[in-house]
Amino acid sequence: MAARGIPEDILMNTKLVNDLETVAKDAALIHGVLMRTNESPNSSEMVTYAPFTLFPSPVSKAVFLQALAVQTHFNLLVDKVSQDSVFLKEALASTIAVDDFTGRLFSIYQQIQKEGRSQSIVLGLNRSDYMLDQKEDRISSLKQIEINTIAASFGGLSSRTPDVHRHILRVAGRLEESQRVLDNNSAAGLARGIEKAWELYGSERAVVMFLVEEAQRNIFDHRYIENELWKRNIPTIRRRFENVCMTASLDQDKRLFVDGQEVAVVYFRNGYMPQNYTSERSWEARLLMERSLAVKCPDISTHLAGTKKVQQELARHGVLERFFPQQPQVVEQIRATFTGLYTLDMGPEGDQTVEMALSQPDQFVLKPQREGGGNNVYGSDICQVLERVKDSNERTAYILMDRIRPSPVHNYLLRRDSPLKLTSCVSELGVFGAYVRQGKDMVMNECVGHLLRTKSIEHTDGGVAAGVSVLDNPLLV
Ligand code: ADP
Ligand code: MG
């Protein structure tokens, strides 16, 4: 018999599901699927479970394997884009003219270009996100939502969720399904990337600095990676922009010191949203780190390579070939995951995009250059926004994308203080990539794990942090 998802009779068994709810929440606490609370995001005195699904969700095995297989190509693509200043300049020219945040990042990039990089070691830890588009013929196809090149989260917690789902399924009497829940250890893989960069930096005393947010609700996700590093005798510290502003300096060799400690690697878990830069001094701190000899994850050019504008430009005819000449199969594998992406630059092509979006707004998503969930525009709101900006270059702050439509499945979303309810859900699959380059040599290029997040179909947008998606595991079918 072909493998299947959780049968409807289990999903509809109210008594069983109610019993499983308590079992599930306790299992999440036992296995460390944890988050701090909204009320006290900077204290671990009282913590709760990170939101998750009661059951794993079905994902096509072929599509899952396809996503894993293309990851090392995406790692290379991001890395190649980050090194191509002509491409980055052209791709972002219209965007930086109207989007202040991307403009500021770009001016740091230009400054570093002018001064010359002080560090030839590059560390990339990214997550490529996908949804399974459901065609009329019922065959689902893997379509990329975006690639996150900065602060890609949940590599830690997703290493702990498989044991939770296995336990729930055993208690539910579904031994066969419980054995099908996949192992996942992104935390160790991400740590291996950091370890490699730290080793190449070559100073045993130097630390890995996690650059963290003001409010640290998701600290446990970081802690799993920190712990993996400590196990390898690599010291880690956690600092905010503010701490860097107050205590950071470069010595004559441009080595970065924070609180008197030499920093080998700066791992950004913050710095991807305008509001992360609370003052001019945060920007000065970012520039100081970029100028330093520390390995930056990501460096400013890799950060820019992850913008939505770059994603749209990569989907243009012939652009992948520029990065992978002589490798048509690689181009084919990457391109197969692209859905329609359209420019809103001024000119006839952008005018055509506007017209197309206005005539069928439900077929598209309008995206500004923002990260972190909750910024995209859907449906009739697209018309509102476009009517306002369509005749000015303000429109070039956005890109347009085909709306991906996965077919919904039933599940229960377990979230603090929210009642148990059978919910129609869609999932988003993320795949973690880790790579390290030294000069021209790729010394590591791996796919290190996955993440499944699931949300109610009532929500168009928004991640786990935004309180919309919850953690999940794929049950391959
Ligand atoms: P962010 O950087 O804010 O995470 P994303 O591009 O990942 O931006 O979009 C946020 C969310 O919006 C996604 O997690 C997904 O749920 C939804 N979304 C984004 N693009 C599409 C699309 N093309 N089709 C359907 N849903 C989308
Ligand atoms: Mg996203």
mmCIF file of C-alpha atoms in Angstrom, residues 96-305:
data_model
loop_
_atom_site.group_PDB
_atom_site.id
_atom_site.type_symbol
_atom_site.label_atom_id
_atom_site.label_comp_id
_atom_site.label_asym_id
_atom_site.label_seq_id
_atom_site.Cartn_x
_atom_site.Cartn_y
_atom_site.Cartn_z
ATOM 1 C CA ILE A 96 17.564 51.470 -3.905
ATOM 2 C CA ALA A 97 16.328 54.714 -5.457
ATOM 3 C CA VAL A 98 13.017 54.353 -3.585
ATOM 4 C CA ASP A 99 13.582 51.877 -0.744
ATOM 5 C CA ASP A 100 15.578 53.511 2.039
ATOM 6 C CA PHE A 101 16.419 50.316 3.883
ATOM 7 C CA THR A 102 17.804 48.470 0.856
ATOM 8 C CA GLY A 103 19.516 51.740 -0.091
ATOM 9 C CA ARG A 104 21.338 51.898 3.234
ATOM 10 C CA LEU A 105 22.455 48.281 2.962
ATOM 11 C CA PHE A 106 23.641 49.024 -0.546
ATOM 12 C CA SER A 107 25.685 52.030 0.526
ATOM 13 C CA ILE A 108 27.516 49.843 3.064
ATOM 14 C CA TYR A 109 28.124 47.402 0.228
ATOM 15 C CA GLN A 110 29.553 50.161 -1.966
ATOM 16 C CA GLN A 111 31.788 51.413 0.791
ATOM 17 C CA ILE A 112 33.231 47.922 1.298
ATOM 18 C CA GLN A 113 33.689 47.591 -2.468
ATOM 19 C CA LYS A 114 35.637 50.831 -2.472
ATOM 20 C CA GLU A 115 37.825 49.967 0.505
ATOM 21 C CA GLY A 116 38.308 46.307 -0.475
ATOM 22 C CA ARG A 117 37.235 43.297 1.612
ATOM 23 C CA SER A 118 39.455 42.471 4.540
ATOM 24 C CA GLN A 119 38.278 38.860 4.841
ATOM 25 C CA SER A 120 38.262 36.224 2.086
ATOM 26 C CA ILE A 121 36.352 33.608 4.123
ATOM 27 C CA VAL A 122 32.618 33.537 3.368
ATOM 28 C CA LEU A 123 30.066 31.690 5.507
ATOM 29 C CA GLY A 124 26.542 31.229 4.161
ATOM 30 C CA LEU A 125 23.714 29.753 6.219
ATOM 31 C CA ASN A 126 20.478 30.094 4.296
ATOM 32 C CA ARG A 127 17.008 28.617 4.029
ATOM 33 C CA SER A 128 15.170 28.221 0.760
ATOM 34 C CA ASP A 129 11.385 28.189 1.280
ATOM 35 C CA TYR A 130 8.843 26.494 -0.951
ATOM 36 C CA MET A 131 5.183 25.750 -1.289
ATOM 37 C CA LEU A 132 3.691 22.913 -3.293
ATOM 38 C CA ASP A 133 1.638 24.395 -6.074
ATOM 39 C CA GLN A 134 -1.383 22.252 -6.877
ATOM 40 C CA LYS A 135 -2.219 22.088 -10.551
ATOM 41 C CA GLU A 136 -5.571 20.965 -11.961
ATOM 42 C CA ASP A 137 -4.016 17.608 -12.836
ATOM 43 C CA ARG A 138 -3.481 17.080 -9.067
ATOM 44 C CA ILE A 139 0.277 16.854 -9.480
ATOM 45 C CA SER A 140 1.971 19.197 -7.037
ATOM 46 C CA SER A 141 5.079 21.061 -8.025
ATOM 47 C CA LEU A 142 7.785 22.592 -5.886
ATOM 48 C CA LYS A 143 7.777 26.393 -6.131
ATOM 49 C CA GLN A 144 10.176 28.677 -4.289
ATOM 50 C CA ILE A 145 8.683 31.388 -2.094
ATOM 51 C CA GLU A 146 11.997 33.044 -1.303
ATOM 52 C CA ILE A 147 15.505 32.360 -0.085
ATOM 53 C CA ASN A 148 16.565 33.745 3.297
ATOM 54 C CA THR A 149 20.240 34.650 3.416
ATOM 55 C CA ILE A 150 20.125 36.386 6.808
ATOM 56 C CA ALA A 151 18.858 35.144 10.188
ATOM 57 C CA ALA A 152 17.116 32.072 8.739
ATOM 58 C CA SER A 153 15.502 30.649 11.850
ATOM 59 C CA PHE A 154 14.155 27.372 13.304
ATOM 60 C CA GLY A 155 17.164 25.196 12.494
ATOM 61 C CA GLY A 156 17.368 24.606 16.246
ATOM 62 C CA LEU A 157 13.768 23.895 17.195
ATOM 63 C CA SER A 158 13.110 21.832 14.063
ATOM 64 C CA SER A 159 15.823 19.470 15.238
ATOM 65 C CA ARG A 160 13.631 18.699 18.270
ATOM 66 C CA THR A 161 10.144 18.406 16.747
ATOM 67 C CA PRO A 162 10.547 14.935 15.149
ATOM 68 C CA ASP A 163 10.630 13.246 18.575
ATOM 69 C CA VAL A 164 7.476 15.105 19.592
ATOM 70 C CA HIS A 165 5.492 13.903 16.578
ATOM 71 C CA ARG A 166 6.843 10.360 16.934
ATOM 72 C CA HIS A 167 5.615 10.279 20.522
ATOM 73 C CA ILE A 168 2.174 11.669 19.683
ATOM 74 C CA LEU A 169 1.725 9.087 16.930
ATOM 75 C CA ARG A 170 2.780 6.230 19.192
ATOM 76 C CA VAL A 171 0.253 7.319 21.799
ATOM 77 C CA ALA A 172 -2.350 7.553 19.024
ATOM 78 C CA GLY A 173 -1.578 3.947 18.101
ATOM 79 C CA ARG A 174 -0.071 4.915 14.738
ATOM 80 C CA LEU A 175 3.245 3.095 14.989
ATOM 81 C CA GLU A 176 3.795 2.886 11.254
ATOM 82 C CA GLU A 177 3.426 6.655 10.770
ATOM 83 C CA SER A 178 5.548 7.349 13.847
ATOM 84 C CA GLN A 179 8.415 5.402 12.277
ATOM 85 C CA ARG A 180 8.081 7.461 9.123
ATOM 86 C CA VAL A 181 8.778 10.811 10.828
ATOM 87 C CA LEU A 182 12.147 11.889 9.456
ATOM 88 C CA ASP A 183 15.243 12.680 11.464
ATOM 89 C CA ASN A 184 16.335 16.264 11.126
ATOM 90 C CA ASN A 185 19.391 17.902 12.578
ATOM 91 C CA SER A 186 19.821 21.308 11.031
ATOM 92 C CA ALA A 187 21.297 22.718 14.246
ATOM 93 C CA ALA A 188 24.333 20.441 13.975
ATOM 94 C CA GLY A 189 24.720 21.185 10.260
ATOM 95 C CA LEU A 190 24.532 24.949 10.733
ATOM 96 C CA ALA A 191 27.041 24.655 13.583
ATOM 97 C CA ARG A 192 29.381 22.676 11.311
ATOM 98 C CA GLY A 193 29.367 25.580 8.868
ATOM 99 C CA ILE A 194 30.191 28.038 11.648
ATOM 100 C CA GLU A 195 32.865 25.658 12.965
ATOM 101 C CA LYS A 196 34.535 25.490 9.557
ATOM 102 C CA ALA A 197 34.617 29.286 9.238
ATOM 103 C CA TRP A 198 35.920 29.619 12.808
ATOM 104 C CA GLU A 199 38.708 27.108 12.134
ATOM 105 C CA LEU A 200 39.755 28.891 8.966
ATOM 106 C CA TYR A 201 39.835 32.191 10.840
ATOM 107 C CA GLY A 202 42.443 30.440 12.930
ATOM 108 C CA SER A 203 42.442 31.763 16.471
ATOM 109 C CA GLU A 204 41.461 29.443 19.329
ATOM 110 C CA ARG A 205 40.593 32.261 21.676
ATOM 111 C CA ALA A 206 38.350 34.084 19.225
ATOM 112 C CA VAL A 207 34.588 33.764 19.770
ATOM 113 C CA VAL A 208 31.492 33.362 17.617
ATOM 114 C CA MET A 209 29.220 36.344 18.267
ATOM 115 C CA PHE A 210 25.474 35.903 17.781
ATOM 116 C CA LEU A 211 24.103 39.344 16.966
ATOM 117 C CA VAL A 212 20.685 39.204 18.626
ATOM 118 C CA GLU A 213 17.455 41.166 18.853
ATOM 119 C CA GLU A 214 16.164 43.370 21.641
ATOM 120 C CA ALA A 215 13.338 40.948 22.459
ATOM 121 C CA GLN A 216 14.635 37.389 22.415
ATOM 122 C CA ARG A 217 11.570 35.150 22.417
ATOM 123 C CA ASN A 218 13.157 32.624 20.108
ATOM 124 C CA ILE A 219 16.376 32.258 22.105
ATOM 125 C CA PHE A 220 16.123 28.459 22.407
ATOM 126 C CA ASP A 221 16.348 28.131 18.651
ATOM 127 C CA HIS A 222 19.727 29.896 18.877
ATOM 128 C CA ARG A 223 20.795 27.933 21.961
ATOM 129 C CA TYR A 224 20.772 24.615 20.096
ATOM 130 C CA ILE A 225 23.338 26.003 17.675
ATOM 131 C CA GLU A 226 25.328 27.635 20.483
ATOM 132 C CA ASN A 227 25.401 24.319 22.347
ATOM 133 C CA GLU A 228 26.618 22.495 19.244
ATOM 134 C CA LEU A 229 29.466 25.015 19.077
ATOM 135 C CA TRP A 230 30.360 24.721 22.754
ATOM 136 C CA LYS A 231 30.485 20.908 22.315
ATOM 137 C CA ARG A 232 33.191 21.574 19.734
ATOM 138 C CA ASN A 233 35.007 23.863 22.221
ATOM 139 C CA ILE A 234 34.082 26.954 20.247
ATOM 140 C CA PRO A 235 33.186 29.844 22.564
ATOM 141 C CA THR A 236 30.068 31.855 21.742
ATOM 142 C CA ILE A 237 28.740 35.177 23.004
ATOM 143 C CA ARG A 238 25.417 36.950 22.460
ATOM 144 C CA ARG A 239 25.371 40.699 21.845
ATOM 145 C CA ARG A 240 22.932 43.320 20.598
ATOM 146 C CA PHE A 241 23.705 46.166 18.208
ATOM 147 C CA GLU A 242 23.773 48.417 21.253
ATOM 148 C CA ASN A 243 26.538 46.356 22.906
ATOM 149 C CA VAL A 244 28.524 46.437 19.691
ATOM 150 C CA CYS A 245 28.084 50.243 19.484
ATOM 151 C CA MET A 246 29.371 50.662 23.023
ATOM 152 C CA THR A 247 32.321 48.285 23.100
ATOM 153 C CA ALA A 248 33.462 47.255 19.620
ATOM 154 C CA SER A 249 36.734 48.272 18.012
ATOM 155 C CA LEU A 250 39.083 47.195 15.259
ATOM 156 C CA ASP A 251 42.809 46.803 15.848
ATOM 157 C CA GLN A 252 45.402 47.728 13.246
ATOM 158 C CA ASP A 253 44.896 44.395 11.466
ATOM 159 C CA LYS A 254 41.122 45.053 11.456
ATOM 160 C CA ARG A 255 40.491 42.276 13.948
ATOM 161 C CA LEU A 256 37.140 42.861 15.638
ATOM 162 C CA PHE A 257 37.059 43.118 19.435
ATOM 163 C CA VAL A 258 33.822 43.249 21.420
ATOM 164 C CA ASP A 259 34.028 43.599 25.210
ATOM 165 C CA GLY A 260 37.716 42.837 24.886
ATOM 166 C CA GLN A 261 37.120 39.507 23.089
ATOM 167 C CA GLU A 262 38.290 38.834 19.565
ATOM 168 C CA VAL A 263 35.389 37.859 17.277
ATOM 169 C CA ALA A 264 36.062 35.234 14.595
ATOM 170 C CA VAL A 265 32.500 34.980 13.272
ATOM 171 C CA VAL A 266 29.540 37.365 13.493
ATOM 172 C CA TYR A 267 26.333 35.357 13.066
ATOM 173 C CA PHE A 268 23.483 37.789 12.363
ATOM 174 C CA ARG A 269 20.210 36.730 13.942
ATOM 175 C CA ASN A 270 19.108 40.343 13.713
ATOM 176 C CA GLY A 271 19.596 43.215 11.283
ATOM 177 C CA TYR A 272 17.176 42.161 8.522
ATOM 178 C CA MET A 273 14.414 44.721 9.236
ATOM 179 C CA PRO A 274 14.564 48.546 9.304
ATOM 180 C CA GLN A 275 13.288 48.580 12.887
ATOM 181 C CA ASN A 276 16.269 46.445 13.984
ATOM 182 C CA TYR A 277 18.425 49.543 13.452
ATOM 183 C CA THR A 278 17.126 51.647 16.311
ATOM 184 C CA SER A 279 19.569 54.498 15.752
ATOM 185 C CA GLU A 280 22.332 55.746 13.497
ATOM 186 C CA ARG A 281 24.726 53.989 15.814
ATOM 187 C CA SER A 282 23.311 50.572 14.841
ATOM 188 C CA TRP A 283 24.194 51.383 11.240
ATOM 189 C CA GLU A 284 27.671 52.447 12.314
ATOM 190 C CA ALA A 285 28.020 49.132 14.146
ATOM 191 C CA ARG A 286 26.959 47.207 11.043
ATOM 192 C CA LEU A 287 29.553 49.053 8.976
ATOM 193 C CA LEU A 288 32.257 48.444 11.578
ATOM 194 C CA MET A 289 31.540 44.699 11.557
ATOM 195 C CA GLU A 290 31.508 44.628 7.756
ATOM 196 C CA ARG A 291 34.901 46.323 7.625
ATOM 197 C CA SER A 292 36.409 43.927 10.121
ATOM 198 C CA LEU A 293 38.376 40.750 9.627
ATOM 199 C CA ALA A 294 35.606 38.735 11.329
ATOM 200 C CA VAL A 295 33.704 36.317 9.076
ATOM 201 C CA LYS A 296 30.210 37.734 8.630
ATOM 202 C CA CYS A 297 27.231 35.425 8.240
ATOM 203 C CA PRO A 298 26.018 36.909 6.005
ATOM 204 C CA ASP A 299 28.365 39.528 4.634
ATOM 205 C CA ILE A 300 26.646 42.573 3.162
ATOM 206 C CA SER A 301 26.762 41.276 -0.418
ATOM 207 C CA THR A 302 25.187 37.938 0.546
ATOM 208 C CA HIS A 303 22.523 39.840 2.487
ATOM 209 C CA LEU A 304 21.701 41.800 -0.685
ATOM 210 C CA ALA A 305 21.727 38.605 -2.781
#
